[in-house]
PDB file of C-alpha atoms in Angstrom:
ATOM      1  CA  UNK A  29      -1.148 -21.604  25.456  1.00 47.00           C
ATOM      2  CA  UNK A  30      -4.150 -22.950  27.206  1.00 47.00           C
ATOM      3  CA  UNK A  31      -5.864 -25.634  24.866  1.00 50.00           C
ATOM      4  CA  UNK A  32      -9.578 -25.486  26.649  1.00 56.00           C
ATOM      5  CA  UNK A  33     -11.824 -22.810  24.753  1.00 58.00           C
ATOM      6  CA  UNK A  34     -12.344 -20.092  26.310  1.00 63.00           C
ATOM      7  CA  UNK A  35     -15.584 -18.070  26.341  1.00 76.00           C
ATOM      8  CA  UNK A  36     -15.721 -14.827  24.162  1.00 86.00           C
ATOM      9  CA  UNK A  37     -18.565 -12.357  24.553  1.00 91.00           C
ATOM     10  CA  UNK A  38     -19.698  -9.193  23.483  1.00 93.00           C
ATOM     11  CA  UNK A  39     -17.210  -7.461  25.739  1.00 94.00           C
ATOM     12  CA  UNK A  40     -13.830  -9.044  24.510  1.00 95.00           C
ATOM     13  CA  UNK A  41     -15.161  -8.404  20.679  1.00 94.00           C
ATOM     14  CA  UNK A  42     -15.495  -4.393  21.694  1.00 95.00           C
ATOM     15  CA  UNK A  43     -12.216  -4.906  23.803  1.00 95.00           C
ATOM     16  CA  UNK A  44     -10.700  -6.544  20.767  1.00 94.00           C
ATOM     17  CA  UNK A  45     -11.731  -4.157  17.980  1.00 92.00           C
ATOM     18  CA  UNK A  46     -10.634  -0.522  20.020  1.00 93.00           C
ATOM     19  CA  UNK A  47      -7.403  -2.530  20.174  1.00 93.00           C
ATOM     20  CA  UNK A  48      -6.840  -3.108  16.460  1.00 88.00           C
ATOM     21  CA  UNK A  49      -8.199   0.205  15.793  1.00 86.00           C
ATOM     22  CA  UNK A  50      -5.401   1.641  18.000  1.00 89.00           C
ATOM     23  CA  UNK A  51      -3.187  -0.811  20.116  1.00 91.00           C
ATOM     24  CA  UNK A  52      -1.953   2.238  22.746  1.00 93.00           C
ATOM     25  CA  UNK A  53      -5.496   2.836  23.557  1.00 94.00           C
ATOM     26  CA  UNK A  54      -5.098   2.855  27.525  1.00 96.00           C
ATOM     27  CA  UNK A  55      -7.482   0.440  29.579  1.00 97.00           C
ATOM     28  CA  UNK A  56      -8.798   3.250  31.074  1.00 97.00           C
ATOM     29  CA  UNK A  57      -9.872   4.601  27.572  1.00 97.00           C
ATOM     30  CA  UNK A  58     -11.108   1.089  26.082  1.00 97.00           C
ATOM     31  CA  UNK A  59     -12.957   0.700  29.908  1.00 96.00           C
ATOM     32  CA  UNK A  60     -14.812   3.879  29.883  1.00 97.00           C
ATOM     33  CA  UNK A  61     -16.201   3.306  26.194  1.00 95.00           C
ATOM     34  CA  UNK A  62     -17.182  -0.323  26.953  1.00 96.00           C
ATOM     35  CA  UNK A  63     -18.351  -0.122  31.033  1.00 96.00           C
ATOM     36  CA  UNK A  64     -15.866  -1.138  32.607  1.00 96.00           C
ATOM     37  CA  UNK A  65     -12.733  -0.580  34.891  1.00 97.00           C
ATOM     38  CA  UNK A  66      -9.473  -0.176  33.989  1.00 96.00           C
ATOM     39  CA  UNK A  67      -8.527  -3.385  35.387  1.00 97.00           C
ATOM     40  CA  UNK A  68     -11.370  -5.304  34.326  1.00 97.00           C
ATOM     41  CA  UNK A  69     -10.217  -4.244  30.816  1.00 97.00           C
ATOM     42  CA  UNK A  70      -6.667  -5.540  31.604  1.00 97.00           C
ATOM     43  CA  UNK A  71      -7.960  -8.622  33.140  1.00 96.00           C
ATOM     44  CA  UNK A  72      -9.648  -9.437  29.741  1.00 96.00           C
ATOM     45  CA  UNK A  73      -6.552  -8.290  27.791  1.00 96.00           C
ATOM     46  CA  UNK A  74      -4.519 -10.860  29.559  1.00 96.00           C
ATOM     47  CA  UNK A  75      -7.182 -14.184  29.036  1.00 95.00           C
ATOM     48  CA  UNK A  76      -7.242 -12.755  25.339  1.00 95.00           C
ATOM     49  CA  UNK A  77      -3.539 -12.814  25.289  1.00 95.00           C
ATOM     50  CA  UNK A  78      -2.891 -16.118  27.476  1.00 94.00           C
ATOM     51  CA  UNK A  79      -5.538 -18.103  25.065  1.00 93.00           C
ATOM     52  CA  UNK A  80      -4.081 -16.804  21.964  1.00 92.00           C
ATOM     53  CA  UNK A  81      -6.929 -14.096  20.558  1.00 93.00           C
ATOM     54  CA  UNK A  82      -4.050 -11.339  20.727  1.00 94.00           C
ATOM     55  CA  UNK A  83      -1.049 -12.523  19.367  1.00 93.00           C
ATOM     56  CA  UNK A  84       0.731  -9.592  19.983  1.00 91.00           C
ATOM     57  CA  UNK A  85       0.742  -5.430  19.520  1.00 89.00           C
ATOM     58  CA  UNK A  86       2.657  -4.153  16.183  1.00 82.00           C
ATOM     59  CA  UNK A  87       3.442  -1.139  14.837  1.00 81.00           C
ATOM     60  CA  UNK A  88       2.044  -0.151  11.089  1.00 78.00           C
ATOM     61  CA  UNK A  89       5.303   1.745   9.749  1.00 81.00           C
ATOM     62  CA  UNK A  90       4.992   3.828   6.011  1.00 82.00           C
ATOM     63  CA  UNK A  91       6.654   1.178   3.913  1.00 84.00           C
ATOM     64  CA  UNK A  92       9.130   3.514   1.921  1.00 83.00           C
ATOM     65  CA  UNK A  93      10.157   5.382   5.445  1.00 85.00           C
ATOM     66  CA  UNK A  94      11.894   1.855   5.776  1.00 85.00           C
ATOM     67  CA  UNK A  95      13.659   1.583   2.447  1.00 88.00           C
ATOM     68  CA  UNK A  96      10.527  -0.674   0.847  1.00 89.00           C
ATOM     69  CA  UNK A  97       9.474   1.063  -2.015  1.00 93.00           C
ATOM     70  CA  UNK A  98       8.900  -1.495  -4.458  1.00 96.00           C
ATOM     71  CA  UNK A  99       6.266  -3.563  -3.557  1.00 95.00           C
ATOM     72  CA  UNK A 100       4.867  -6.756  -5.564  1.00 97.00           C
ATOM     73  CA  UNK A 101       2.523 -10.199  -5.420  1.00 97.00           C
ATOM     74  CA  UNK A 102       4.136 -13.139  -6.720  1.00 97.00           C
ATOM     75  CA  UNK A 103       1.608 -16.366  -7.802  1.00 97.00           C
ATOM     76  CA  UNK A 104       4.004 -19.045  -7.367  1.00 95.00           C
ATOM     77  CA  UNK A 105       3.758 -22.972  -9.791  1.00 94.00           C
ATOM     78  CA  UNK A 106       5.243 -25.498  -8.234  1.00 92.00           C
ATOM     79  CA  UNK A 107       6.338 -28.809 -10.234  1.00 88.00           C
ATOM     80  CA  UNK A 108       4.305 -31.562  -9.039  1.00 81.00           C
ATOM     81  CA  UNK A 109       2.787 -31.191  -5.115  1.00 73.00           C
ATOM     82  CA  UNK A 110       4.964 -28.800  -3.209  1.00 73.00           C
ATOM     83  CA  UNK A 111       4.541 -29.466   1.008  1.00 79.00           C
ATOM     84  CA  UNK A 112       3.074 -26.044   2.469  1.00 88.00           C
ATOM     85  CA  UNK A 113       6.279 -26.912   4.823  1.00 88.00           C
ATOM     86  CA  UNK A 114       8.477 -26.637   2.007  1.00 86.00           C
ATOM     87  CA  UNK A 115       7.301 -23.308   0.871  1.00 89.00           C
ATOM     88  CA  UNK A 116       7.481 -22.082   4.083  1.00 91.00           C
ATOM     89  CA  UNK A 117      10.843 -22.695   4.427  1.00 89.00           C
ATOM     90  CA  UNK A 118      11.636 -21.079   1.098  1.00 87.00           C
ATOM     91  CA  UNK A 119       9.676 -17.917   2.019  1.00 90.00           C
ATOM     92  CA  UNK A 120      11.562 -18.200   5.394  1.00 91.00           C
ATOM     93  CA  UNK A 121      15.020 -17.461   3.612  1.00 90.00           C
ATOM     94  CA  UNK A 122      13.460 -14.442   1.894  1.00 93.00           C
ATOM     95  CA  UNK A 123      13.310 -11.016   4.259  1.00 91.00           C
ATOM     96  CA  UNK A 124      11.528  -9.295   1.320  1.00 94.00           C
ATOM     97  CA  UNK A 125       9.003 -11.815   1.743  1.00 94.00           C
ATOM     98  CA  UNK A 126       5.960  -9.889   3.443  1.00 92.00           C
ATOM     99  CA  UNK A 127       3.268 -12.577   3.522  1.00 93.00           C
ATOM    100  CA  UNK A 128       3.272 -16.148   1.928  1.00 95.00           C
ATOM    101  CA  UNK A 129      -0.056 -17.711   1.647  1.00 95.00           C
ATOM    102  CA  UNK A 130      -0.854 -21.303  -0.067  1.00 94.00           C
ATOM    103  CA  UNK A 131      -4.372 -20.648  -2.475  1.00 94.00           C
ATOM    104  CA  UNK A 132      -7.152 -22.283  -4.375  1.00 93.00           C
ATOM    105  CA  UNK A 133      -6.880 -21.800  -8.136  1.00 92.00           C
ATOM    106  CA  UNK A 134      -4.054 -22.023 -10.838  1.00 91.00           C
ATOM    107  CA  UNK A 135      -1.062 -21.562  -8.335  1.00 94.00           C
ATOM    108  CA  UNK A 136      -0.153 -23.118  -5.501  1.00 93.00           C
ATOM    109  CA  UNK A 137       1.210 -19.753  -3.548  1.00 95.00           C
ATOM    110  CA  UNK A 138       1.045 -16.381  -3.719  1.00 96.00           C
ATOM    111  CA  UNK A 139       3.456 -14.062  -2.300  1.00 96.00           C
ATOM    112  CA  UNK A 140       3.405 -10.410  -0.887  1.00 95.00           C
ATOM    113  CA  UNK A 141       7.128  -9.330  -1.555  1.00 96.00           C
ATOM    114  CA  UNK A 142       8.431  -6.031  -0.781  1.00 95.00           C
ATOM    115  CA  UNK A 143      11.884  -4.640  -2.086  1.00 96.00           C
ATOM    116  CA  UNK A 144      13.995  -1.521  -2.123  1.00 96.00           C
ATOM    117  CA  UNK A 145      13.257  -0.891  -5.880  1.00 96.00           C
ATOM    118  CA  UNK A 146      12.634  -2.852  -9.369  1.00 97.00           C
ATOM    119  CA  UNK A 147      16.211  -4.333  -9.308  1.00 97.00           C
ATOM    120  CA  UNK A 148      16.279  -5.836  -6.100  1.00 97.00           C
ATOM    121  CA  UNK A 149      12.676  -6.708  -6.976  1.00 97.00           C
ATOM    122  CA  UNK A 150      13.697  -8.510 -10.158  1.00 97.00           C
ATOM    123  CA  UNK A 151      16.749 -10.172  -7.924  1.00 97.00           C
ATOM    124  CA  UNK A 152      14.499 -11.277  -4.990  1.00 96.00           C
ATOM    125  CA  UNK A 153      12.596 -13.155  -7.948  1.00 96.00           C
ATOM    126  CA  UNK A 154      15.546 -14.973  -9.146  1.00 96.00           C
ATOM    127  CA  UNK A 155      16.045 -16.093  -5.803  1.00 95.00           C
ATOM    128  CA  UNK A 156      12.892 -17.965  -5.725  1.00 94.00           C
ATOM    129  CA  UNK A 157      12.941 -19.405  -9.180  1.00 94.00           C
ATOM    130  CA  UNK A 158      16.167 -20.755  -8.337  1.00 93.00           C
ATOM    131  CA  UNK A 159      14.589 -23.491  -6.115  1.00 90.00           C
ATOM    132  CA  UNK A 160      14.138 -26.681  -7.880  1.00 88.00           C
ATOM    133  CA  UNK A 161      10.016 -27.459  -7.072  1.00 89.00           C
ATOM    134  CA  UNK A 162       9.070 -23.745  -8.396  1.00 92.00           C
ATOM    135  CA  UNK A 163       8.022 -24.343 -12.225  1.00 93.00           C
ATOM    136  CA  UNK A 164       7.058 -20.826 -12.996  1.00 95.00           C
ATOM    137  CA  UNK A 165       6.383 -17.160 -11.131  1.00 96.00           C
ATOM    138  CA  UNK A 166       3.583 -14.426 -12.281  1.00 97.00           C
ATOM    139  CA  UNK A 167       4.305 -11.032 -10.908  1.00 97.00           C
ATOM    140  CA  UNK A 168       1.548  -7.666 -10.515  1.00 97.00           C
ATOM    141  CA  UNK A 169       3.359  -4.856  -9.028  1.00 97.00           C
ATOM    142  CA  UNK A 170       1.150  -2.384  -6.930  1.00 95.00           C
ATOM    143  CA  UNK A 171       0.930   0.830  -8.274  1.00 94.00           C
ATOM    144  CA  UNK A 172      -0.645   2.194  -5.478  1.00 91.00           C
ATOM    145  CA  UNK A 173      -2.774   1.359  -2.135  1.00 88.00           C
ATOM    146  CA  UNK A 174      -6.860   2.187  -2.544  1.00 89.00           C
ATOM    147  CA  UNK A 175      -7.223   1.575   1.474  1.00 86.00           C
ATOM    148  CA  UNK A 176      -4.079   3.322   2.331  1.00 82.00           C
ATOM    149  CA  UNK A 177      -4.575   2.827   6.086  1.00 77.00           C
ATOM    150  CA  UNK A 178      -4.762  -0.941   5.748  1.00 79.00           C
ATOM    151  CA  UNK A 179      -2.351  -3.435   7.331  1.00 75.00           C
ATOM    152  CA  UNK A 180      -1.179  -4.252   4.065  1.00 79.00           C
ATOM    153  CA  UNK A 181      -0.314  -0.704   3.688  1.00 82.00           C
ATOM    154  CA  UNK A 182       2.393  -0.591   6.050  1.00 78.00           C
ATOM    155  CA  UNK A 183       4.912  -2.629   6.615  1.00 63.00           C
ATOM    156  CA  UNK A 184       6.072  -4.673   9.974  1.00 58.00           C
ATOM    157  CA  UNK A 185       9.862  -5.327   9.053  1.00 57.00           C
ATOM    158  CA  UNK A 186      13.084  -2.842   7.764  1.00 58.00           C
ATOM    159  CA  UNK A 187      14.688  -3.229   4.393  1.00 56.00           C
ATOM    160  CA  UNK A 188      17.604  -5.045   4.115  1.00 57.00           C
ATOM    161  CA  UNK A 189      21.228  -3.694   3.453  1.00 55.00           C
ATOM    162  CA  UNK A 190      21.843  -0.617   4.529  1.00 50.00           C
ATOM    163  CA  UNK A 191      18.528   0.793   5.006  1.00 42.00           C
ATOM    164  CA  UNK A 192      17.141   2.550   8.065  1.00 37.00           C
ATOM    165  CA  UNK A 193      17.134  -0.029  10.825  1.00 34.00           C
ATOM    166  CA  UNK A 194      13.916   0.677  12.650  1.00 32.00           C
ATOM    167  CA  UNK A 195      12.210  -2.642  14.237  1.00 30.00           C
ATOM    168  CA  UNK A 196       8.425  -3.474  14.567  1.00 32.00           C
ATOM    169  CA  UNK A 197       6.583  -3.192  17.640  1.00 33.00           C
ATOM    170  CA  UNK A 198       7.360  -6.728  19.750  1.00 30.00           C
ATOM    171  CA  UNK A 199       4.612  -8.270  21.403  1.00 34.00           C
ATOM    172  CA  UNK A 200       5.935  -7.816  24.994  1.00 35.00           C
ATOM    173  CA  UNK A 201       5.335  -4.283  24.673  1.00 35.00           C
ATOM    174  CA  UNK A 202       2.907  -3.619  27.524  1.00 38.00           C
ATOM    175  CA  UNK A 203      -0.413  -1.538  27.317  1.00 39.00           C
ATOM    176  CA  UNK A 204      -0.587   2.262  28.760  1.00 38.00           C
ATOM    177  CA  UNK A 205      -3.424   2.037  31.412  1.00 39.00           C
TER     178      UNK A 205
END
């Protein structure tokens, strides 16, 4: 990645947000609705990619069409000061693990988990008490999504253990022009 900042004007941000509206939008598409070529577009795409703005194009999948219909946010106590490393190796060793974020307040992590139903749920939590630095775990299971076209909606990885094995998009993928 190149380390030297790189400009980003008015352009890239329209460039940028037709992309996260709808990553297949051709350059052709995202050109005509911000003035200019095809090529230009792709041009831009490729500095946005190269410097690190676009980190890749993903797929939003219906979490339950992938075997996650259980879906939970874990605060997470550690004894004493836990490294952010050392959570993030934990969280690592966890596929039902979503997201993993360290936070201000009471605990020092809070986790998005996702799991094929309350058991596996409940046995995913186990899991992560079982490591010697957590001290305690609070759990609020989501009921249901009020933006259900979010990206925390959907889902970006399959449920483990015999559940449909459909994969995310991979960044590679290239863009229809």
């Amino acid at each position: 990645m190149n380390s030297r900042p790189t400009p980003f004007d008015e352009l890239d941000r329209k460039i940028v947000t037709a992309l996260m509206a709808n990553a297949r939008t051709s350059f052709a598409e995202i050109g005509a609705s911000v003035g200019l070529s095809a090529t230009a577009v792709k041009r831009r795409v490729d500095r946005l990619r190269e410097t690190g703005v676009i980190t890749g194009f993903t797929a939003t999948v219906r979490p339950s069409a992938l075997g996650w219909r259980t879906e939970a946010y874990v605060e997470v106590y550690c004894e004493g000061a836990a490294p952010p490393r050392r959570l993030a190796e934990v969280v690592r060793n966890h596929p039902e693990i979503a997201a993993a974020m360290t936070v201000t307040g009471g605990a020092d992590a809070l986790l998005h988990v996702r799991a094929r139903d309350v058991e596996h749920f409940e046995e995913v939590l186990e899991r992560i008490r079982q490591e010697p630095f957590i001290r305690k775990t609070i759990s609020v299971m989501v009921l249901s999504h009020l933006l259900p076209d979010s990206p925390e909606a959907g889902v970006t990885q399959p449920a483990p253990d015999g559940a449909p094995d459909v994969r995310r998009g991979r960044e590679g993928r290239s863009n229809p022009a």
